[in-house]
mmCIF file of C-alpha atoms in Angstrom:
data_model
loop_
_atom_site.group_PDB
_atom_site.id
_atom_site.type_symbol
_atom_site.label_atom_id
_atom_site.label_comp_id
_atom_site.label_asym_id
_atom_site.label_seq_id
_atom_site.Cartn_x
_atom_site.Cartn_y
_atom_site.Cartn_z
ATOM 1 C CA MET A 1 39.863 4.489 -19.229
ATOM 2 C CA LYS A 2 36.487 3.502 -20.619
ATOM 3 C CA GLN A 3 34.170 6.458 -21.126
ATOM 4 C CA PRO A 4 31.006 5.868 -19.055
ATOM 5 C CA LEU A 5 27.605 5.889 -20.744
ATOM 6 C CA ILE A 6 25.262 7.996 -18.609
ATOM 7 C CA LEU A 7 21.498 8.404 -18.804
ATOM 8 C CA GLY A 8 20.426 11.860 -17.603
ATOM 9 C CA ILE A 9 16.921 12.813 -16.465
ATOM 10 C CA GLU A 10 15.710 16.405 -16.050
ATOM 11 C CA SER A 11 12.289 17.473 -14.724
ATOM 12 C CA SER A 12 12.899 20.598 -12.632
ATOM 13 C CA CYS A 13 10.356 22.827 -14.407
ATOM 14 C CA ASP A 14 8.291 22.386 -17.580
ATOM 15 C CA GLU A 15 10.711 20.378 -19.734
ATOM 16 C CA THR A 16 10.934 16.604 -19.510
ATOM 17 C CA GLY A 17 14.469 15.912 -20.656
ATOM 18 C CA VAL A 18 16.285 12.626 -21.205
ATOM 19 C CA GLY A 19 19.842 12.642 -22.495
ATOM 20 C CA LEU A 20 22.567 10.089 -23.127
ATOM 21 C CA VAL A 21 26.239 11.001 -22.928
ATOM 22 C CA ARG A 22 29.332 8.820 -23.279
ATOM 23 C CA GLY A 23 32.081 10.662 -21.440
ATOM 24 C CA THR A 24 31.810 14.052 -23.116
ATOM 25 C CA GLU A 25 30.182 12.789 -26.324
ATOM 26 C CA LEU A 26 26.538 13.724 -26.782
ATOM 27 C CA LEU A 27 24.527 10.766 -28.079
ATOM 28 C CA ALA A 28 20.945 11.927 -27.502
ATOM 29 C CA ASN A 29 19.159 14.987 -26.171
ATOM 30 C CA THR A 30 15.397 14.475 -26.196
ATOM 31 C CA VAL A 31 13.102 17.078 -24.649
ATOM 32 C CA SER A 32 9.327 17.189 -24.263
ATOM 33 C CA SER A 33 8.058 20.614 -23.193
ATOM 34 C CA SER A 34 4.696 21.380 -21.596
ATOM 35 C CA MET A 35 5.098 25.117 -22.269
ATOM 36 C CA GLU A 36 1.995 25.299 -24.476
ATOM 37 C CA GLU A 37 -0.133 24.078 -21.564
ATOM 38 C CA HIS A 38 0.988 27.048 -19.448
ATOM 39 C CA VAL A 39 0.520 29.812 -22.033
ATOM 40 C CA ARG A 40 -3.028 30.726 -21.038
ATOM 41 C CA PHE A 41 -1.907 31.177 -17.431
ATOM 42 C CA GLY A 42 1.042 33.401 -18.332
ATOM 43 C CA GLY A 43 3.470 31.255 -16.360
ATOM 44 C CA VAL A 44 4.318 27.721 -15.292
ATOM 45 C CA ILE A 45 1.654 26.038 -13.137
ATOM 46 C CA PRO A 46 3.487 23.462 -10.972
ATOM 47 C CA GLU A 47 0.662 20.904 -10.870
ATOM 48 C CA ILE A 48 0.239 20.988 -14.651
ATOM 49 C CA ALA A 49 3.995 20.652 -15.121
ATOM 50 C CA SER A 50 4.123 17.632 -12.798
ATOM 51 C CA ARG A 51 1.305 15.848 -14.629
ATOM 52 C CA ALA A 52 2.932 16.603 -17.968
ATOM 53 C CA HIS A 53 6.169 14.978 -16.749
ATOM 54 C CA LEU A 54 4.220 11.844 -15.831
ATOM 55 C CA ASP A 55 2.731 11.639 -19.316
ATOM 56 C CA ALA A 56 5.947 12.466 -21.165
ATOM 57 C CA PHE A 57 8.626 10.515 -19.338
ATOM 58 C CA VAL A 58 8.293 7.029 -20.842
ATOM 59 C CA PRO A 59 7.937 8.223 -24.471
ATOM 60 C CA THR A 60 10.837 10.660 -24.006
ATOM 61 C CA LEU A 61 13.039 7.924 -22.530
ATOM 62 C CA ALA A 62 12.188 5.554 -25.376
ATOM 63 C CA GLN A 63 12.973 8.216 -27.982
ATOM 64 C CA ALA A 64 16.306 9.082 -26.361
ATOM 65 C CA LEU A 65 17.408 5.443 -26.275
ATOM 66 C CA GLU A 66 16.395 5.047 -29.916
ATOM 67 C CA ASP A 67 18.214 8.229 -30.940
ATOM 68 C CA ALA A 68 21.387 7.053 -29.194
ATOM 69 C CA GLY A 69 21.105 3.503 -30.506
ATOM 70 C CA VAL A 70 21.524 1.970 -27.043
ATOM 71 C CA THR A 71 19.462 0.049 -24.495
ATOM 72 C CA LEU A 72 19.044 0.506 -20.755
ATOM 73 C CA GLY A 73 21.325 -2.486 -20.331
ATOM 74 C CA ASP A 74 24.155 -0.565 -22.027
ATOM 75 C CA VAL A 75 23.946 2.312 -19.554
ATOM 76 C CA ASP A 76 26.669 2.501 -16.886
ATOM 77 C CA ALA A 77 24.894 4.915 -14.509
ATOM 78 C CA ILE A 78 21.829 7.113 -14.186
ATOM 79 C CA ALA A 79 21.878 10.796 -13.200
ATOM 80 C CA VAL A 80 18.825 12.839 -12.227
ATOM 81 C CA THR A 81 18.158 16.428 -11.209
ATOM 82 C CA SER A 82 17.298 16.449 -7.496
ATOM 83 C CA GLY A 83 17.150 20.260 -7.180
ATOM 84 C CA PRO A 84 16.696 23.112 -7.331
ATOM 85 C CA GLY A 85 13.332 23.392 -9.071
ATOM 86 C CA LEU A 86 9.603 22.862 -8.606
ATOM 87 C CA ALA A 87 9.094 20.297 -5.841
ATOM 88 C CA GLY A 88 6.378 18.276 -7.566
ATOM 89 C CA ALA A 89 8.146 18.288 -10.919
ATOM 90 C CA LEU A 90 11.410 17.164 -9.322
ATOM 91 C CA MET A 91 9.616 14.297 -7.587
ATOM 92 C CA VAL A 92 8.435 12.865 -10.903
ATOM 93 C CA GLY A 93 11.937 12.746 -12.375
ATOM 94 C CA VAL A 94 13.549 11.453 -9.193
ATOM 95 C CA SER A 95 10.894 8.749 -8.762
ATOM 96 C CA ALA A 96 11.387 7.643 -12.362
ATOM 97 C CA ALA A 97 15.166 7.563 -11.940
ATOM 98 C CA LYS A 98 14.932 5.546 -8.733
ATOM 99 C CA ALA A 99 12.595 3.070 -10.401
ATOM 100 C CA LEU A 100 14.997 2.622 -13.317
ATOM 101 C CA ALA A 101 17.989 2.271 -10.992
ATOM 102 C CA LEU A 102 16.193 -0.322 -8.870
ATOM 103 C CA ALA A 103 15.004 -2.283 -11.896
ATOM 104 C CA THR A 104 18.336 -2.270 -13.715
ATOM 105 C CA GLY A 105 20.769 -2.311 -10.805
ATOM 106 C CA LYS A 106 22.567 0.745 -12.209
ATOM 107 C CA PRO A 107 24.209 3.278 -9.841
ATOM 108 C CA LEU A 108 22.210 6.492 -9.395
ATOM 109 C CA TYR A 109 23.539 10.040 -9.004
ATOM 110 C CA ALA A 110 21.389 12.895 -7.661
ATOM 111 C CA ILE A 111 22.800 16.065 -9.167
ATOM 112 C CA ASN A 112 22.425 19.836 -9.006
ATOM 113 C CA HIS A 113 20.467 21.421 -11.859
ATOM 114 C CA LEU A 114 22.531 24.626 -11.834
ATOM 115 C CA VAL A 115 25.902 22.909 -11.996
ATOM 116 C CA ALA A 116 24.547 20.754 -14.822
ATOM 117 C CA HIS A 117 24.046 23.944 -16.851
ATOM 118 C CA VAL A 118 27.818 24.387 -16.697
ATOM 119 C CA GLY A 119 28.340 20.797 -17.817
ATOM 120 C CA VAL A 120 26.935 21.510 -21.264
ATOM 121 C CA GLY A 121 30.203 23.252 -22.032
ATOM 122 C CA LEU A 122 31.713 19.766 -22.207
ATOM 123 C CA LEU A 123 29.186 18.676 -24.835
ATOM 124 C CA ASP A 124 29.196 21.627 -27.204
ATOM 125 C CA GLU A 125 31.555 20.714 -30.051
ATOM 126 C CA SER A 126 32.591 24.297 -30.773
ATOM 127 C CA ILE A 127 33.608 24.753 -27.130
ATOM 128 C CA ALA A 128 35.162 21.318 -26.599
ATOM 129 C CA ALA A 129 37.342 21.776 -29.682
ATOM 130 C CA LYS A 130 39.130 24.652 -27.931
ATOM 131 C CA TYR A 131 40.256 22.538 -24.971
ATOM 132 C CA ASP A 132 42.272 19.342 -24.794
ATOM 133 C CA GLY A 133 40.807 16.178 -23.381
ATOM 134 C CA GLY A 134 37.260 17.469 -23.202
ATOM 135 C CA ALA A 135 38.004 19.324 -19.969
ATOM 136 C CA LEU A 136 36.619 22.709 -18.995
ATOM 137 C CA PRO A 137 39.159 25.558 -18.939
ATOM 138 C CA GLU A 138 40.857 26.784 -15.786
ATOM 139 C CA ASN A 139 39.744 30.007 -14.083
ATOM 140 C CA LEU A 140 36.185 29.333 -15.244
ATOM 141 C CA GLY A 141 33.094 31.252 -14.258
ATOM 142 C CA ALA A 142 29.474 30.797 -15.283
ATOM 143 C CA LEU A 143 26.622 33.237 -15.753
ATOM 144 C CA LEU A 144 23.322 31.354 -15.516
ATOM 145 C CA VAL A 145 20.246 33.299 -16.599
ATOM 146 C CA SER A 146 16.875 31.560 -16.705
ATOM 147 C CA GLY A 147 13.266 31.750 -15.632
ATOM 148 C CA GLY A 148 14.080 30.520 -12.153
ATOM 149 C CA HIS A 149 17.719 31.458 -11.595
ATOM 150 C CA THR A 150 20.181 34.281 -12.160
ATOM 151 C CA GLU A 151 23.621 33.489 -10.751
ATOM 152 C CA ILE A 152 27.316 34.097 -11.148
ATOM 153 C CA LEU A 153 29.423 31.042 -10.301
ATOM 154 C CA ARG A 154 33.113 30.235 -9.951
ATOM 155 C CA VAL A 155 33.871 26.691 -11.127
ATOM 156 C CA ARG A 156 37.148 25.320 -9.805
ATOM 157 C CA SER A 157 36.041 21.730 -10.436
ATOM 158 C CA ILE A 158 32.688 20.822 -11.917
ATOM 159 C CA ALA A 159 32.708 17.575 -9.954
ATOM 160 C CA SER A 160 33.703 18.919 -6.554
ATOM 161 C CA ASP A 161 34.125 22.688 -6.193
ATOM 162 C CA VAL A 162 31.565 25.272 -7.367
ATOM 163 C CA GLU A 163 31.188 28.607 -5.558
ATOM 164 C CA LEU A 164 28.257 31.023 -5.710
ATOM 165 C CA LEU A 165 29.534 34.580 -6.211
ATOM 166 C CA GLY A 166 26.273 36.402 -6.809
ATOM 167 C CA ALA A 167 22.561 35.747 -7.299
ATOM 168 C CA THR A 168 19.214 37.455 -7.562
ATOM 169 C CA ILE A 169 17.660 38.355 -4.219
ATOM 170 C CA ASP A 170 14.102 38.342 -5.642
ATOM 171 C CA ASP A 171 12.877 37.696 -9.195
ATOM 172 C CA ALA A 172 15.072 35.816 -11.644
ATOM 173 C CA ALA A 173 15.699 37.587 -14.945
ATOM 174 C CA GLY A 174 13.486 35.231 -16.928
ATOM 175 C CA GLU A 175 10.703 35.625 -14.381
ATOM 176 C CA ALA A 176 10.955 39.423 -14.716
ATOM 177 C CA PHE A 177 10.723 39.107 -18.507
ATOM 178 C CA ASP A 178 7.530 37.027 -18.176
ATOM 179 C CA LYS A 179 5.900 39.467 -15.758
ATOM 180 C CA VAL A 180 6.782 42.545 -17.788
ATOM 181 C CA ALA A 181 5.585 40.875 -20.977
ATOM 182 C CA ARG A 182 2.225 40.374 -19.296
ATOM 183 C CA LEU A 183 2.141 44.070 -18.318
ATOM 184 C CA LEU A 184 2.784 44.989 -21.943
ATOM 185 C CA GLY A 185 0.155 42.610 -23.303
ATOM 186 C CA LEU A 186 2.729 40.298 -24.899
ATOM 187 C CA SER A 187 2.626 36.524 -25.149
ATOM 188 C CA TYR A 188 4.158 33.930 -22.821
ATOM 189 C CA PRO A 189 7.015 33.106 -22.562
ATOM 190 C CA GLY A 190 7.981 36.737 -22.204
ATOM 191 C CA GLY A 191 11.685 36.485 -23.030
ATOM 192 C CA PRO A 192 11.386 35.743 -26.761
ATOM 193 C CA ALA A 193 8.459 38.180 -27.120
ATOM 194 C CA ILE A 194 10.365 41.073 -25.534
ATOM 195 C CA ASP A 195 13.595 40.231 -27.377
ATOM 196 C CA LYS A 196 11.770 40.339 -30.711
ATOM 197 C CA LEU A 197 9.827 43.530 -29.984
ATOM 198 C CA ALA A 198 12.849 45.315 -28.501
ATOM 199 C CA LYS A 199 14.578 45.241 -31.878
ATOM 200 C CA SER A 200 12.083 47.848 -33.119
ATOM 201 C CA GLY A 201 12.212 49.949 -29.937
ATOM 202 C CA ASN A 202 14.497 52.601 -28.473
ATOM 203 C CA ALA A 203 16.460 51.188 -25.539
ATOM 204 C CA LYS A 204 17.160 54.731 -24.300
ATOM 205 C CA ALA A 205 13.541 55.889 -24.369
ATOM 206 C CA VAL A 206 12.974 55.215 -20.659
ATOM 207 C CA ARG A 207 15.716 55.187 -18.033
ATOM 208 C CA PHE A 208 14.599 52.338 -15.820
ATOM 209 C CA PRO A 209 16.388 51.665 -12.492
ATOM 210 C CA ARG A 210 19.390 49.347 -12.282
ATOM 211 C CA GLY A 211 18.894 47.353 -9.077
ATOM 212 C CA LEU A 212 21.652 46.985 -6.464
ATOM 213 C CA THR A 213 24.107 49.226 -8.323
ATOM 214 C CA VAL A 214 24.362 52.172 -5.906
ATOM 215 C CA PRO A 215 27.480 52.479 -3.684
ATOM 216 C CA LYS A 216 25.846 51.208 -0.481
ATOM 217 C CA TYR A 217 25.220 47.859 -2.179
ATOM 218 C CA MET A 218 28.292 47.729 -4.396
ATOM 219 C CA GLY A 219 30.989 48.985 -2.053
ATOM 220 C CA THR A 220 34.497 48.769 -3.512
ATOM 221 C CA ALA A 221 36.884 45.993 -4.519
ATOM 222 C CA GLU A 222 38.717 46.493 -1.213
ATOM 223 C CA ALA A 223 35.534 46.741 0.856
ATOM 224 C CA PRO A 224 32.768 44.967 -1.066
ATOM 225 C CA GLY A 225 29.193 45.937 -0.325
ATOM 226 C CA PRO A 226 26.582 43.377 0.743
ATOM 227 C CA HIS A 227 25.320 42.863 -2.828
ATOM 228 C CA ARG A 228 28.320 43.617 -5.032
ATOM 229 C CA TYR A 229 27.642 40.717 -7.412
ATOM 230 C CA ASP A 230 23.912 40.284 -6.672
ATOM 231 C CA PHE A 231 20.842 41.215 -8.719
ATOM 232 C CA SER A 232 17.359 42.556 -8.003
ATOM 233 C CA PHE A 233 14.612 42.899 -10.600
ATOM 234 C CA SER A 234 11.429 43.381 -8.543
ATOM 235 C CA GLY A 235 11.871 47.165 -8.374
ATOM 236 C CA LEU A 236 12.441 47.297 -12.116
ATOM 237 C CA LYS A 237 9.255 45.327 -12.710
ATOM 238 C CA THR A 238 7.347 47.818 -10.545
ATOM 239 C CA ALA A 239 8.894 50.751 -12.426
ATOM 240 C CA VAL A 240 7.629 49.305 -15.716
ATOM 241 C CA ALA A 241 4.151 48.929 -14.234
ATOM 242 C CA ARG A 242 4.134 52.569 -13.044
ATOM 243 C CA CYS A 243 5.371 53.693 -16.462
ATOM 244 C CA VAL A 244 2.561 51.864 -18.290
ATOM 245 C CA GLU A 245 -0.020 53.151 -15.815
ATOM 246 C CA GLY A 246 1.205 56.716 -16.392
ATOM 247 C CA TYR A 247 0.635 56.530 -20.138
ATOM 248 C CA GLU A 248 -2.790 54.970 -19.631
ATOM 249 C CA ALA A 249 -3.819 57.582 -17.029
ATOM 250 C CA ARG A 250 -2.930 60.351 -19.476
ATOM 251 C CA GLY A 251 -4.891 58.670 -22.205
ATOM 252 C CA GLU A 252 -1.767 58.243 -24.312
ATOM 253 C CA GLU A 253 -0.805 55.244 -26.396
ATOM 254 C CA VAL A 254 1.687 53.050 -24.552
ATOM 255 C CA PRO A 255 4.997 52.866 -26.527
ATOM 256 C CA VAL A 256 5.274 49.124 -26.022
ATOM 257 C CA ALA A 257 8.365 48.576 -28.173
ATOM 258 C CA ASP A 258 10.303 51.389 -26.471
ATOM 259 C CA ILE A 259 9.355 50.156 -23.002
ATOM 260 C CA ALA A 260 10.285 46.579 -23.923
ATOM 261 C CA ALA A 261 13.665 47.696 -25.273
ATOM 262 C CA SER A 262 14.363 49.943 -22.277
ATOM 263 C CA PHE A 263 13.377 47.232 -19.795
ATOM 264 C CA GLN A 264 15.482 44.616 -21.548
ATOM 265 C CA GLU A 265 18.482 46.943 -21.586
ATOM 266 C CA ALA A 266 18.117 47.639 -17.868
ATOM 267 C CA VAL A 267 18.121 43.922 -17.030
ATOM 268 C CA LEU A 268 20.967 42.950 -19.312
ATOM 269 C CA ASP A 269 23.080 45.999 -18.505
ATOM 270 C CA VAL A 270 23.232 44.983 -14.846
ATOM 271 C CA ILE A 271 23.655 41.264 -15.531
ATOM 272 C CA THR A 272 26.582 41.673 -17.897
ATOM 273 C CA ALA A 273 28.257 44.486 -15.946
ATOM 274 C CA LYS A 274 28.207 42.551 -12.680
ATOM 275 C CA ALA A 275 29.308 39.313 -14.338
ATOM 276 C CA VAL A 276 32.312 41.010 -15.911
ATOM 277 C CA LEU A 277 33.096 42.809 -12.635
ATOM 278 C CA ALA A 278 33.064 39.490 -10.765
ATOM 279 C CA CYS A 279 35.338 37.923 -13.377
ATOM 280 C CA ARG A 280 37.866 40.741 -13.215
ATOM 281 C CA GLU A 281 37.985 40.836 -9.418
ATOM 282 C CA GLN A 282 37.966 37.054 -8.912
ATOM 283 C CA GLY A 283 40.575 36.131 -11.491
ATOM 284 C CA ILE A 284 38.086 34.457 -13.831
ATOM 285 C CA THR A 285 39.325 34.461 -17.421
ATOM 286 C CA THR A 286 36.613 32.375 -19.125
ATOM 287 C CA LEU A 287 32.875 32.887 -18.670
ATOM 288 C CA LEU A 288 30.250 30.352 -19.750
ATOM 289 C CA LEU A 289 26.763 31.664 -20.460
ATOM 290 C CA GLY A 290 23.906 29.260 -19.742
ATOM 291 C CA GLY A 291 20.197 29.033 -19.008
ATOM 292 C CA GLY A 292 17.160 29.684 -21.165
ATOM 293 C CA VAL A 293 17.677 33.457 -21.295
ATOM 294 C CA ALA A 294 21.005 32.779 -23.045
ATOM 295 C CA ALA A 295 18.803 32.627 -26.156
ATOM 296 C CA ASN A 296 18.299 36.400 -25.852
ATOM 297 C CA SER A 297 20.119 38.058 -28.747
ATOM 298 C CA ARG A 298 20.891 41.268 -26.847
ATOM 299 C CA LEU A 299 22.314 39.343 -23.878
ATOM 300 C CA ARG A 300 24.691 37.455 -26.142
ATOM 301 C CA GLU A 301 25.659 40.645 -27.953
ATOM 302 C CA LEU A 302 26.254 42.726 -24.814
ATOM 303 C CA ALA A 303 28.031 39.920 -22.954
ATOM 304 C CA GLY A 304 30.267 39.395 -25.979
ATOM 305 C CA GLN A 305 31.168 43.074 -26.190
ATOM 306 C CA ARG A 306 31.910 43.492 -22.507
ATOM 307 C CA CYS A 307 33.845 40.249 -22.149
ATOM 308 C CA ALA A 308 35.962 41.130 -25.185
ATOM 309 C CA SER A 309 36.738 44.564 -23.749
ATOM 310 C CA ALA A 310 37.791 42.978 -20.454
ATOM 311 C CA GLY A 311 39.899 40.250 -22.060
ATOM 312 C CA ILE A 312 37.514 37.510 -20.915
ATOM 313 C CA THR A 313 36.731 34.529 -23.148
ATOM 314 C CA LEU A 314 32.962 34.081 -23.483
ATOM 315 C CA LEU A 315 31.587 30.592 -24.122
ATOM 316 C CA VAL A 316 27.988 30.306 -25.366
ATOM 317 C CA PRO A 317 26.755 26.732 -25.933
ATOM 318 C CA ALA A 318 24.243 25.895 -28.638
ATOM 319 C CA LEU A 319 20.768 27.109 -27.711
ATOM 320 C CA SER A 320 19.438 23.530 -27.521
ATOM 321 C CA LEU A 321 21.909 22.933 -24.687
ATOM 322 C CA CYS A 322 21.234 26.205 -22.841
ATOM 323 C CA THR A 323 17.600 25.431 -22.032
ATOM 324 C CA ASP A 324 16.769 22.670 -19.527
ATOM 325 C CA ASN A 325 17.620 19.227 -20.897
ATOM 326 C CA GLY A 326 18.664 15.739 -19.870
ATOM 327 C CA ALA A 327 21.979 15.867 -21.708
ATOM 328 C CA MET A 328 23.379 18.424 -19.267
ATOM 329 C CA VAL A 329 22.397 16.135 -16.388
ATOM 330 C CA ALA A 330 24.114 13.202 -18.068
ATOM 331 C CA ALA A 331 27.208 15.325 -18.729
ATOM 332 C CA LEU A 332 27.578 16.197 -15.056
ATOM 333 C CA GLY A 333 26.844 12.598 -14.096
ATOM 334 C CA ALA A 334 29.665 11.444 -16.364
ATOM 335 C CA GLN A 335 32.072 13.844 -14.665
ATOM 336 C CA LEU A 336 31.094 12.499 -11.242
ATOM 337 C CA VAL A 337 31.631 8.905 -12.382
ATOM 338 C CA MET A 338 34.998 9.681 -13.983
ATOM 339 C CA ASN A 339 36.129 11.532 -10.850
ATOM 340 C CA GLY A 340 35.293 8.589 -8.612
ATOM 341 C CA VAL A 341 32.389 10.219 -6.763
ATOM 342 C CA GLU A 342 30.234 7.695 -4.919
ATOM 343 C CA PRO A 343 26.658 7.151 -6.168
ATOM 344 C CA SER A 344 23.786 8.685 -4.208
ATOM 345 C CA GLY A 345 21.904 5.451 -3.577
ATOM 346 C CA LEU A 346 18.099 5.453 -3.351
ATOM 347 C CA ALA A 347 17.490 7.230 -0.026
ATOM 348 C CA PHE A 348 17.909 10.851 -1.155
ATOM 349 C CA GLY A 349 15.010 13.246 -1.600
ATOM 350 C CA THR A 350 14.358 16.293 -3.727
ATOM 351 C CA ASP A 351 15.410 19.775 -2.628
ATOM 352 C CA SER A 352 13.679 22.663 -4.380
ATOM 353 C CA SER A 353 16.253 25.124 -3.013
ATOM 354 C CA LEU A 354 19.391 22.960 -3.309
ATOM 355 C CA PRO A 355 22.447 25.266 -3.012
ATOM 356 C CA VAL A 356 24.866 25.306 -5.907
ATOM 357 C CA THR A 357 27.677 24.163 -3.611
ATOM 358 C CA SER A 358 25.915 20.769 -3.321
ATOM 359 C CA ILE A 359 26.947 19.335 -6.683
ATOM 360 C CA SER A 360 25.604 15.884 -5.880
ATOM 361 C CA LEU A 361 23.822 14.275 -2.960
#
């Protein structure tokens, strides 16, 4: 069977991504980020992100086609992120994809951003080499940790069957990192700043709360509580604020490195513990780590330790594939084409809260 050549378009947040994938072979992964435009605000401003996508799309598309050595005429289908994400940003990518599909006559697939993060496992050479035929392993789970999402997924089939096991009920992990970094006077984005500073701090200096880990939320394996695999970071963020205020009220110097290390440990302790718990109880033997926060060195270290102790294989794609990109969209699009899924047509809209169970529209 001929391997389809798929053009993937990603615009759910502040990265304009265009990728080209032939089957499971990565040909191009071009990303234009507007992050620098958001630094002075300490977070992503949706209107600025949307305008940046408008400016970046055509040059990014041209660069991706050049990198892959193909033309639009060579493409077999187009895939675009339709959700979840920032509504205005999604509209730019979807509008561009519809225009290309209409102009070229190529079939168009509207795909789920979160499931696409799992698809990068098909593109990473170190991961693909472990499995025959470029397929994802059986009994697969995914831990997605980013600025907008923190979820545990079960992936029975990337093209047709993805189940949400647990998710944050308030702030995402990356969002909590950004907000705490601001409290500590660190730069945006907060994740890399806290990760770097935490290396010189004492992670046991402050015992910050671990959200949703008490028995009334956890329950037992036989009688699971309402949030057994879920996360909550808003209370932790507040605890950090109270801690900083306490030092300032006493006129003492704030131990920024210790607080950063203790906060980071609190977040990652819960994330990795609950992910491993879900794997053990749900029969998941391989866990894929994805999302921008997968760049965090302590997350990769702690996840590796805990998965190894539990006999779970941990897959961590290259960092360039963990952050938002068009290649992951193309990878999922290729799977849909090869599994005979019908194209989405041109009538679909964006959905900023698209559930992970909706792999394509």
